[in-house]
Every structure is written in C-alpha cells, then in structure tokens.
Amino acid sequence: MTVHVEGFPERGQGRWAAPLSAAARAYGAIPPPALVLLGIVSVQVGAAVAKQLFATAGAAGTVTLRLVLAAAVLLLIWRPSLRMDARTWLVVAGYGLVLGAMNLTFYQAIKHIPLGAAVTIEFLGPLAVAVLGSRRWLDGAWALLAAAGVLLLTRVDGGLALPGVLFALCAAACWAGYILMAAALGSRTSDGGGLALAMVFGAVLALPFGVAEAGTALLDPAVLVVGGAVALLSSVVPYSLELEALRRIPPRVFGILMSLEPAVAALAGLVVLHEALHPAQWAAVFCVVLASVGATRTARPEG
C-alpha cells in the first residue's frame, strides 16, 4: 500500500523517488502518537543544541542559521510556485514574520532562563488560544491553574531572570499568533510550498539581528554544521512528523500530546544542558501541562 506523506512533495521522481518512498513507508509504520512525541523531542533537543551555540553565534545568530538553513531545505524539497494571489501572499508573509518573531524572542528567553522554564511560560500562548472566548467555568479553571503554575515557576528559589520571563511571554504571544496564522495558511495553500516561502520571510526578519550579533561567525564551518543540525531538529523534522500525525489523528488528540512539550523541554534542559529545576519548579511545569491537557481534552467540538 502506498502511504501519502504530507511532509513531502508528491513529485518525487528520479533519484529522489526511492528515498521518498522509503520515508513514506517508514512514516506509515509509526503510530501517530509516536510521531508527535518524536517531533516534540526533536524540537526540544534542537533547542538545547542551539543554546550551546550561543557562545559562538549568539541567540539571534543561532536563530538566523536555523531559519535560513531550514528555509533552504524546505525550498529544495518543495520548489514552491510564486504564483499566488495578493491575499495568499499576505498570509504567507504574516505567518513567516510571526514564526521569525517567535523564534527570536524564544531564543532570547532561553539565553536568560532554563529551557524548561521558557517553554512552560511560552506554552501560555497556545493555552490562551484554547480557552479564549470560552464562558465555561471549567476553561477558566484551567487558565487559573496554568497561571498559578507560571507564578510558582517565577517565584521559587530566587525566581527567574526578568528579561528571560519577558522574552518568554513575548514568545507566548507570538505562538498564539502563529497558531492563528497557521490555520489561515492551511486554508490558503494545499502543500508545503506555503511553509517554505513563509520560512523565507522568517529568515529575512531574523537576518539583520543575526548578522549584527554574530557577524562573520555565521560563516564558520563548524557553526554552519551545528546550525544545520538545529535547523533539521527544530524545524524540518518536527514539521514533517507533525503534519503526518495531524493527517491521521484528530486535532484534539494532537493537542493533548503536544501538552507534554513543557515537561519534555525540562527533561531536555536537564539531560543536554544540565539545567536542574527546583522540585517546586517541576511542580509548576506539570501544573501547566495538566492545564493544557485539561483545556484540550474538555474543549467543545468545533461546529
């Protein structure tokens, strides 16, 4: 049986046909929940690897490498058409700019505070989208639980550096916008071409900041190799895994699985970066995870 994979173009021909076909079969054999979890692990390990590059390329320089190299890979895979109407171009540009801003602010956040803490605060963005506009008391309770978790996170053991918290909150707002723009992008485009072009806009936004901070360090071969790994781990691989998972499971189930991201981020920070959280901060992380799972699990079906 031929398995269609959303993360790859259907025009794989010639020398690309066999590898793409093998990748499709491999994806088809992996259960959707495992795809989502692999994507989450890939993103957070990528963020941990990226943080280790800060000393050489800086936070903005690392973001620039990630977005530029990811855009190059996605353009190579999808070879998108530039024939789009003006409104579609606006959506693509908006999606890309929000994506770029989200990454710039998030990487600035993890420059100042642990990875797990930054992702936990950033997760307020999608949680806000999940409960926004709801008048049910239960959704309000989930929001209060998440707020209590973040408050606990920032107060325990001397608290967190204020710049990191503020950047993480900015990243949360960008993530909320990213979700809304992603829905618009999905309604205006039918394949990964829109994502590839949007990544270009994100890379263009980050480029001046990256060049100003890192300069010629961005051209160092060792930095480029690590930057390429970050681009694959944080963008190309998880986007492909998540697109395939979304094709095979309901969005609500996907959202519940994605709620594990703060906990995975805290584990990645601990294992890769040796960033140990205080026990009360772990409790704060799980408050946000529980709030996200609850808000997603009890959300009313879309009509």
mmCIF file of C-alpha atoms in Angstrom:
data_model
loop_
_atom_site.group_PDB
_atom_site.id
_atom_site.type_symbol
_atom_site.label_atom_id
_atom_site.label_comp_id
_atom_site.label_asym_id
_atom_site.label_seq_id
_atom_site.Cartn_x
_atom_site.Cartn_y
_atom_site.Cartn_z
ATOM 1 C CA MET A 1 0.000 0.000 0.000
ATOM 2 C CA THR A 2 1.286 3.469 -0.890
ATOM 3 C CA VAL A 3 1.272 5.913 2.012
ATOM 4 C CA HIS A 4 0.945 9.625 1.215
ATOM 5 C CA VAL A 5 3.105 11.727 3.485
ATOM 6 C CA GLU A 6 2.040 15.352 3.947
ATOM 7 C CA GLY A 7 5.541 16.463 4.834
ATOM 8 C CA PHE A 8 6.993 15.563 1.416
ATOM 9 C CA PRO A 9 6.104 16.606 -2.113
ATOM 10 C CA GLU A 10 4.335 14.127 -4.324
ATOM 11 C CA ARG A 11 6.561 14.897 -7.273
ATOM 12 C CA GLY A 12 9.475 12.816 -6.001
ATOM 13 C CA GLN A 13 10.865 11.400 -9.195
ATOM 14 C CA GLY A 14 14.139 10.048 -10.498
ATOM 15 C CA ARG A 15 16.840 9.711 -7.869
ATOM 16 C CA TRP A 16 14.501 11.067 -5.145
ATOM 17 C CA ALA A 17 11.718 8.537 -5.767
ATOM 18 C CA ALA A 18 13.242 5.629 -3.824
ATOM 19 C CA PRO A 19 14.285 7.646 -0.718
ATOM 20 C CA LEU A 20 10.924 9.420 -0.543
ATOM 21 C CA SER A 21 9.044 6.160 -0.989
ATOM 22 C CA ALA A 22 11.094 4.558 1.796
ATOM 23 C CA ALA A 23 10.454 7.554 4.041
ATOM 24 C CA ALA A 24 6.729 7.306 3.325
ATOM 25 C CA ARG A 25 6.677 3.634 4.288
ATOM 26 C CA ALA A 26 8.640 4.366 7.455
ATOM 27 C CA TYR A 27 6.242 7.134 8.486
ATOM 28 C CA GLY A 28 3.254 4.932 7.743
ATOM 29 C CA ALA A 29 4.553 2.258 10.100
ATOM 30 C CA ILE A 30 4.944 4.626 13.080
ATOM 31 C CA PRO A 31 1.849 5.174 15.267
ATOM 32 C CA PRO A 32 0.657 8.815 15.192
ATOM 33 C CA PRO A 33 1.214 9.422 18.937
ATOM 34 C CA ALA A 34 4.813 8.284 18.500
ATOM 35 C CA LEU A 35 5.213 10.728 15.597
ATOM 36 C CA VAL A 36 4.045 13.610 17.791
ATOM 37 C CA LEU A 37 6.312 12.614 20.667
ATOM 38 C CA LEU A 38 9.285 12.224 18.336
ATOM 39 C CA GLY A 39 8.541 15.694 16.972
ATOM 40 C CA ILE A 40 8.415 17.179 20.474
ATOM 41 C CA VAL A 41 11.687 15.512 21.448
ATOM 42 C CA SER A 42 13.297 16.709 18.212
ATOM 43 C CA VAL A 43 12.231 20.336 18.809
ATOM 44 C CA GLN A 44 13.449 20.437 22.398
ATOM 45 C CA VAL A 45 16.729 18.647 21.758
ATOM 46 C CA GLY A 46 17.223 21.077 18.878
ATOM 47 C CA ALA A 47 16.652 23.999 21.261
ATOM 48 C CA ALA A 48 19.135 22.533 23.737
ATOM 49 C CA VAL A 49 21.748 22.110 20.991
ATOM 50 C CA ALA A 50 21.019 25.655 19.794
ATOM 51 C CA LYS A 51 21.665 27.078 23.261
ATOM 52 C CA GLN A 52 25.142 25.550 23.205
ATOM 53 C CA LEU A 53 25.835 27.607 20.064
ATOM 54 C CA PHE A 54 25.030 30.911 21.790
ATOM 55 C CA ALA A 55 28.608 31.406 22.988
ATOM 56 C CA THR A 56 29.828 31.448 19.381
ATOM 57 C CA ALA A 57 26.948 32.813 17.307
ATOM 58 C CA GLY A 58 24.715 34.439 19.904
ATOM 59 C CA ALA A 59 20.991 33.849 20.302
ATOM 60 C CA ALA A 60 19.986 35.923 17.262
ATOM 61 C CA GLY A 61 22.764 34.426 15.151
ATOM 62 C CA THR A 62 21.616 30.917 16.041
ATOM 63 C CA VAL A 63 18.021 31.756 15.131
ATOM 64 C CA THR A 64 19.219 33.158 11.813
ATOM 65 C CA LEU A 65 21.145 29.992 10.997
ATOM 66 C CA ARG A 66 18.165 27.842 11.935
ATOM 67 C CA LEU A 67 15.669 29.753 9.804
ATOM 68 C CA VAL A 68 17.936 30.349 6.808
ATOM 69 C CA LEU A 69 19.069 26.731 6.596
ATOM 70 C CA ALA A 70 15.555 25.382 7.245
ATOM 71 C CA ALA A 71 14.206 27.648 4.502
ATOM 72 C CA ALA A 72 16.871 26.367 2.113
ATOM 73 C CA VAL A 73 15.968 22.730 2.842
ATOM 74 C CA LEU A 74 12.224 23.323 2.509
ATOM 75 C CA LEU A 75 12.656 25.276 -0.735
ATOM 76 C CA LEU A 76 14.757 22.426 -2.124
ATOM 77 C CA ILE A 77 12.119 19.856 -1.161
ATOM 78 C CA TRP A 78 9.008 21.746 -2.240
ATOM 79 C CA ARG A 79 10.201 24.087 -5.033
ATOM 80 C CA PRO A 80 7.126 26.275 -4.420
ATOM 81 C CA SER A 81 5.373 28.255 -7.104
ATOM 82 C CA LEU A 82 5.375 32.037 -6.755
ATOM 83 C CA ARG A 83 2.007 32.313 -8.487
ATOM 84 C CA MET A 84 -0.280 33.262 -5.623
ATOM 85 C CA ASP A 85 -2.887 35.966 -5.225
ATOM 86 C CA ALA A 86 -2.172 39.030 -3.082
ATOM 87 C CA ARG A 87 -4.169 37.797 -0.086
ATOM 88 C CA THR A 88 -2.330 34.476 -0.028
ATOM 89 C CA TRP A 89 0.990 36.325 -0.161
ATOM 90 C CA LEU A 90 -0.124 38.399 2.836
ATOM 91 C CA VAL A 91 -0.967 35.243 4.784
ATOM 92 C CA VAL A 92 2.353 33.617 3.866
ATOM 93 C CA ALA A 93 4.270 36.754 4.836
ATOM 94 C CA GLY A 94 2.331 37.142 8.087
ATOM 95 C CA TYR A 95 2.886 33.517 9.032
ATOM 96 C CA GLY A 96 6.606 33.803 8.303
ATOM 97 C CA LEU A 97 7.054 37.044 10.226
ATOM 98 C CA VAL A 98 5.246 35.649 13.273
ATOM 99 C CA LEU A 99 7.361 32.498 13.002
ATOM 100 C CA GLY A 100 10.538 34.574 12.891
ATOM 101 C CA ALA A 101 9.488 36.765 15.826
ATOM 102 C CA MET A 102 8.519 33.710 17.873
ATOM 103 C CA ASN A 103 11.940 32.144 17.384
ATOM 104 C CA LEU A 104 13.849 35.367 18.028
ATOM 105 C CA THR A 105 12.060 36.028 21.312
ATOM 106 C CA PHE A 106 12.176 32.389 22.421
ATOM 107 C CA TYR A 107 15.926 32.087 21.852
ATOM 108 C CA GLN A 108 16.444 35.325 23.777
ATOM 109 C CA ALA A 109 14.383 33.794 26.588
ATOM 110 C CA ILE A 110 16.477 30.623 26.856
ATOM 111 C CA LYS A 111 19.578 32.818 26.835
ATOM 112 C CA HIS A 112 18.489 34.077 30.278
ATOM 113 C CA ILE A 113 16.436 31.256 31.842
ATOM 114 C CA PRO A 114 16.370 27.424 31.713
ATOM 115 C CA LEU A 115 14.857 25.783 28.643
ATOM 116 C CA GLY A 116 12.092 24.055 30.599
ATOM 117 C CA ALA A 117 11.027 27.286 32.269
ATOM 118 C CA ALA A 118 10.995 29.197 28.975
ATOM 119 C CA VAL A 119 8.852 26.596 27.194
ATOM 120 C CA THR A 120 6.469 26.410 30.150
ATOM 121 C CA ILE A 121 5.878 30.189 30.032
ATOM 122 C CA GLU A 122 5.726 30.158 26.223
ATOM 123 C CA PHE A 123 3.025 27.499 26.391
ATOM 124 C CA LEU A 124 0.630 30.105 27.760
ATOM 125 C CA GLY A 125 0.191 31.191 24.116
ATOM 126 C CA PRO A 126 -1.489 28.047 22.773
ATOM 127 C CA LEU A 127 -3.322 27.607 26.066
ATOM 128 C CA ALA A 128 -4.785 31.106 25.696
ATOM 129 C CA VAL A 129 -5.944 30.241 22.172
ATOM 130 C CA ALA A 130 -7.589 27.071 23.526
ATOM 131 C CA VAL A 131 -9.650 28.891 26.164
ATOM 132 C CA LEU A 132 -10.054 32.301 24.504
ATOM 133 C CA GLY A 133 -13.652 33.358 24.236
ATOM 134 C CA SER A 134 -14.947 30.481 26.351
ATOM 135 C CA ARG A 135 -17.527 31.284 29.004
ATOM 136 C CA ARG A 136 -17.379 27.912 30.725
ATOM 137 C CA TRP A 137 -16.127 27.935 34.303
ATOM 138 C CA LEU A 138 -14.021 24.829 33.645
ATOM 139 C CA ASP A 139 -11.929 26.590 30.994
ATOM 140 C CA GLY A 140 -11.419 29.464 33.424
ATOM 141 C CA ALA A 141 -10.199 26.947 35.996
ATOM 142 C CA TRP A 142 -7.632 25.543 33.542
ATOM 143 C CA ALA A 143 -6.408 29.058 32.814
ATOM 144 C CA LEU A 144 -6.059 29.819 36.529
ATOM 145 C CA LEU A 145 -4.148 26.553 37.065
ATOM 146 C CA ALA A 146 -1.718 27.483 34.286
ATOM 147 C CA ALA A 147 -1.293 30.997 35.678
ATOM 148 C CA ALA A 148 -0.621 29.576 39.133
ATOM 149 C CA GLY A 149 1.986 27.246 37.647
ATOM 150 C CA VAL A 150 3.805 30.085 35.889
ATOM 151 C CA LEU A 151 3.631 32.267 39.010
ATOM 152 C CA LEU A 152 5.130 29.434 41.068
ATOM 153 C CA LEU A 153 7.802 28.903 38.421
ATOM 154 C CA THR A 154 8.932 32.520 38.584
ATOM 155 C CA ARG A 155 8.872 32.765 42.395
ATOM 156 C CA VAL A 156 10.663 29.609 43.510
ATOM 157 C CA ASP A 157 14.334 29.595 44.558
ATOM 158 C CA GLY A 158 15.014 33.250 43.846
ATOM 159 C CA GLY A 159 12.809 33.323 40.767
ATOM 160 C CA LEU A 160 13.841 33.668 37.141
ATOM 161 C CA ALA A 161 15.716 36.464 35.390
ATOM 162 C CA LEU A 162 13.158 39.107 34.414
ATOM 163 C CA PRO A 163 14.442 39.575 30.820
ATOM 164 C CA GLY A 164 14.036 35.848 30.202
ATOM 165 C CA VAL A 165 10.478 35.855 31.555
ATOM 166 C CA LEU A 166 9.530 38.877 29.431
ATOM 167 C CA PHE A 167 11.009 37.367 26.282
ATOM 168 C CA ALA A 168 9.193 34.092 27.016
ATOM 169 C CA LEU A 169 5.902 35.981 27.389
ATOM 170 C CA CYS A 170 6.559 37.682 24.040
ATOM 171 C CA ALA A 171 7.223 34.268 22.535
ATOM 172 C CA ALA A 172 3.918 33.058 24.021
ATOM 173 C CA ALA A 173 2.053 35.891 22.306
ATOM 174 C CA CYS A 174 3.837 35.084 19.045
ATOM 175 C CA TRP A 175 2.940 31.382 19.431
ATOM 176 C CA ALA A 176 -0.729 32.316 19.801
ATOM 177 C CA GLY A 177 -0.469 34.385 16.613
ATOM 178 C CA TYR A 178 1.411 31.567 14.936
ATOM 179 C CA ILE A 179 -1.463 29.156 15.603
ATOM 180 C CA LEU A 180 -3.999 31.543 14.117
ATOM 181 C CA MET A 181 -1.794 32.273 11.097
ATOM 182 C CA ALA A 182 -1.152 28.562 10.589
ATOM 183 C CA ALA A 183 -4.882 27.985 10.270
ATOM 184 C CA ALA A 184 -5.067 30.770 7.696
ATOM 185 C CA LEU A 185 -2.087 29.363 5.806
ATOM 186 C CA GLY A 186 -3.664 25.924 5.738
ATOM 187 C CA SER A 187 -6.839 27.350 4.223
ATOM 188 C CA ARG A 188 -4.940 29.282 1.524
ATOM 189 C CA THR A 189 -2.339 26.673 0.493
ATOM 190 C CA SER A 190 -2.536 22.938 -0.116
ATOM 191 C CA ASP A 191 1.043 21.705 0.317
ATOM 192 C CA GLY A 192 4.333 22.618 1.950
ATOM 193 C CA GLY A 193 5.139 25.339 -0.572
ATOM 194 C CA GLY A 194 3.498 27.989 1.584
ATOM 195 C CA LEU A 195 5.515 26.848 4.595
ATOM 196 C CA ALA A 196 8.743 27.018 2.591
ATOM 197 C CA LEU A 197 8.034 30.567 1.422
ATOM 198 C CA ALA A 198 6.927 31.613 4.908
ATOM 199 C CA MET A 199 10.211 30.305 6.285
ATOM 200 C CA VAL A 200 11.983 32.658 3.886
ATOM 201 C CA PHE A 201 10.112 35.633 5.366
ATOM 202 C CA GLY A 202 11.044 34.477 8.871
ATOM 203 C CA ALA A 203 14.687 34.142 7.836
ATOM 204 C CA VAL A 204 14.678 37.639 6.308
ATOM 205 C CA LEU A 205 13.279 39.060 9.557
ATOM 206 C CA ALA A 206 15.964 37.350 11.653
ATOM 207 C CA LEU A 207 18.879 38.040 9.305
ATOM 208 C CA PRO A 208 19.691 41.648 10.368
ATOM 209 C CA PHE A 209 19.641 40.679 14.055
ATOM 210 C CA GLY A 210 21.807 37.632 13.418
ATOM 211 C CA VAL A 211 24.378 39.494 11.331
ATOM 212 C CA ALA A 212 24.550 42.332 13.865
ATOM 213 C CA GLU A 213 25.178 39.911 16.738
ATOM 214 C CA ALA A 214 27.303 37.190 15.156
ATOM 215 C CA GLY A 215 28.892 38.821 12.104
ATOM 216 C CA THR A 216 31.294 36.562 10.225
ATOM 217 C CA ALA A 217 30.888 33.805 12.832
ATOM 218 C CA LEU A 218 27.804 32.761 10.856
ATOM 219 C CA LEU A 219 30.138 31.620 8.062
ATOM 220 C CA ASP A 220 32.346 29.470 10.274
ATOM 221 C CA PRO A 221 32.125 25.844 9.000
ATOM 222 C CA ALA A 222 31.719 24.388 12.489
ATOM 223 C CA VAL A 223 28.961 26.874 13.299
ATOM 224 C CA LEU A 224 27.226 26.085 9.993
ATOM 225 C CA VAL A 225 27.294 22.350 10.752
ATOM 226 C CA VAL A 226 25.725 22.824 14.204
ATOM 227 C CA GLY A 227 23.286 25.348 12.755
ATOM 228 C CA GLY A 228 22.262 22.807 10.132
ATOM 229 C CA ALA A 229 21.632 20.246 12.856
ATOM 230 C CA VAL A 230 19.494 22.767 14.738
ATOM 231 C CA ALA A 231 17.519 23.558 11.560
ATOM 232 C CA LEU A 232 16.808 19.876 10.975
ATOM 233 C CA LEU A 233 15.988 19.063 14.611
ATOM 234 C CA SER A 234 13.927 22.178 15.321
ATOM 235 C CA SER A 235 12.151 22.788 12.000
ATOM 236 C CA VAL A 236 12.373 20.280 9.155
ATOM 237 C CA VAL A 237 11.988 17.015 11.104
ATOM 238 C CA PRO A 238 9.257 18.056 13.586
ATOM 239 C CA TYR A 239 7.170 19.861 10.952
ATOM 240 C CA SER A 240 7.186 16.723 8.789
ATOM 241 C CA LEU A 241 6.328 14.460 11.725
ATOM 242 C CA GLU A 242 3.544 16.717 12.968
ATOM 243 C CA LEU A 243 1.975 17.120 9.534
ATOM 244 C CA GLU A 244 1.830 13.350 9.098
ATOM 245 C CA ALA A 245 0.412 12.871 12.604
ATOM 246 C CA LEU A 246 -2.285 15.500 12.001
ATOM 247 C CA ARG A 247 -3.318 13.619 8.880
ATOM 248 C CA ARG A 248 -4.037 10.501 10.933
ATOM 249 C CA ILE A 249 -5.360 11.675 14.321
ATOM 250 C CA PRO A 250 -7.980 14.257 15.433
ATOM 251 C CA PRO A 251 -6.655 17.750 16.291
ATOM 252 C CA ARG A 252 -7.834 17.354 19.894
ATOM 253 C CA VAL A 253 -5.688 14.241 20.403
ATOM 254 C CA PHE A 254 -2.777 16.063 18.781
ATOM 255 C CA GLY A 255 -3.268 18.966 21.188
ATOM 256 C CA ILE A 256 -3.252 16.672 24.223
ATOM 257 C CA LEU A 257 0.006 15.086 23.111
ATOM 258 C CA MET A 258 1.560 18.499 22.421
ATOM 259 C CA SER A 259 0.739 19.435 26.018
ATOM 260 C CA LEU A 260 3.697 17.304 27.058
ATOM 261 C CA GLU A 261 6.095 19.808 25.485
ATOM 262 C CA PRO A 262 6.979 21.781 28.666
ATOM 263 C CA ALA A 263 7.878 18.571 30.502
ATOM 264 C CA VAL A 264 9.968 17.300 27.569
ATOM 265 C CA ALA A 265 11.710 20.681 27.387
ATOM 266 C CA ALA A 266 12.579 20.489 31.082
ATOM 267 C CA LEU A 267 13.992 16.980 30.574
ATOM 268 C CA ALA A 268 15.985 18.090 27.512
ATOM 269 C CA GLY A 269 17.397 21.000 29.508
ATOM 270 C CA LEU A 270 18.359 18.641 32.311
ATOM 271 C CA VAL A 271 19.969 15.954 30.123
ATOM 272 C CA VAL A 272 21.642 18.078 27.436
ATOM 273 C CA LEU A 273 22.332 21.346 29.273
ATOM 274 C CA HIS A 274 22.405 20.117 32.896
ATOM 275 C CA GLU A 275 19.789 22.725 33.825
ATOM 276 C CA ALA A 276 18.266 21.370 37.013
ATOM 277 C CA LEU A 277 14.907 22.756 38.110
ATOM 278 C CA HIS A 278 13.874 23.069 41.738
ATOM 279 C CA PRO A 279 11.234 20.445 42.750
ATOM 280 C CA ALA A 280 8.643 23.208 43.087
ATOM 281 C CA GLN A 281 9.519 24.378 39.572
ATOM 282 C CA TRP A 282 8.880 20.853 38.274
ATOM 283 C CA ALA A 283 5.500 21.051 40.025
ATOM 284 C CA ALA A 284 4.900 24.337 38.201
ATOM 285 C CA VAL A 285 5.746 22.714 34.863
ATOM 286 C CA PHE A 286 3.252 19.945 35.497
ATOM 287 C CA CYS A 287 0.569 22.458 36.501
ATOM 288 C CA VAL A 288 0.861 23.981 33.040
ATOM 289 C CA VAL A 289 0.930 20.540 31.400
ATOM 290 C CA LEU A 290 -2.188 19.496 33.322
ATOM 291 C CA ALA A 291 -3.952 22.751 32.452
ATOM 292 C CA SER A 292 -3.162 22.296 28.768
ATOM 293 C CA VAL A 293 -4.275 18.660 28.739
ATOM 294 C CA GLY A 294 -7.458 19.576 30.578
ATOM 295 C CA ALA A 295 -8.292 22.537 28.343
ATOM 296 C CA THR A 296 -7.707 20.454 25.203
ATOM 297 C CA ARG A 297 -9.481 17.360 26.494
ATOM 298 C CA THR A 298 -12.616 19.170 27.636
ATOM 299 C CA ALA A 299 -12.839 21.643 24.752
ATOM 300 C CA ARG A 300 -16.134 21.692 22.895
ATOM 301 C CA PRO A 301 -16.008 20.096 19.463
ATOM 302 C CA GLU A 302 -15.758 22.620 16.652
ATOM 303 C CA GLY A 303 -19.059 23.083 14.956
#
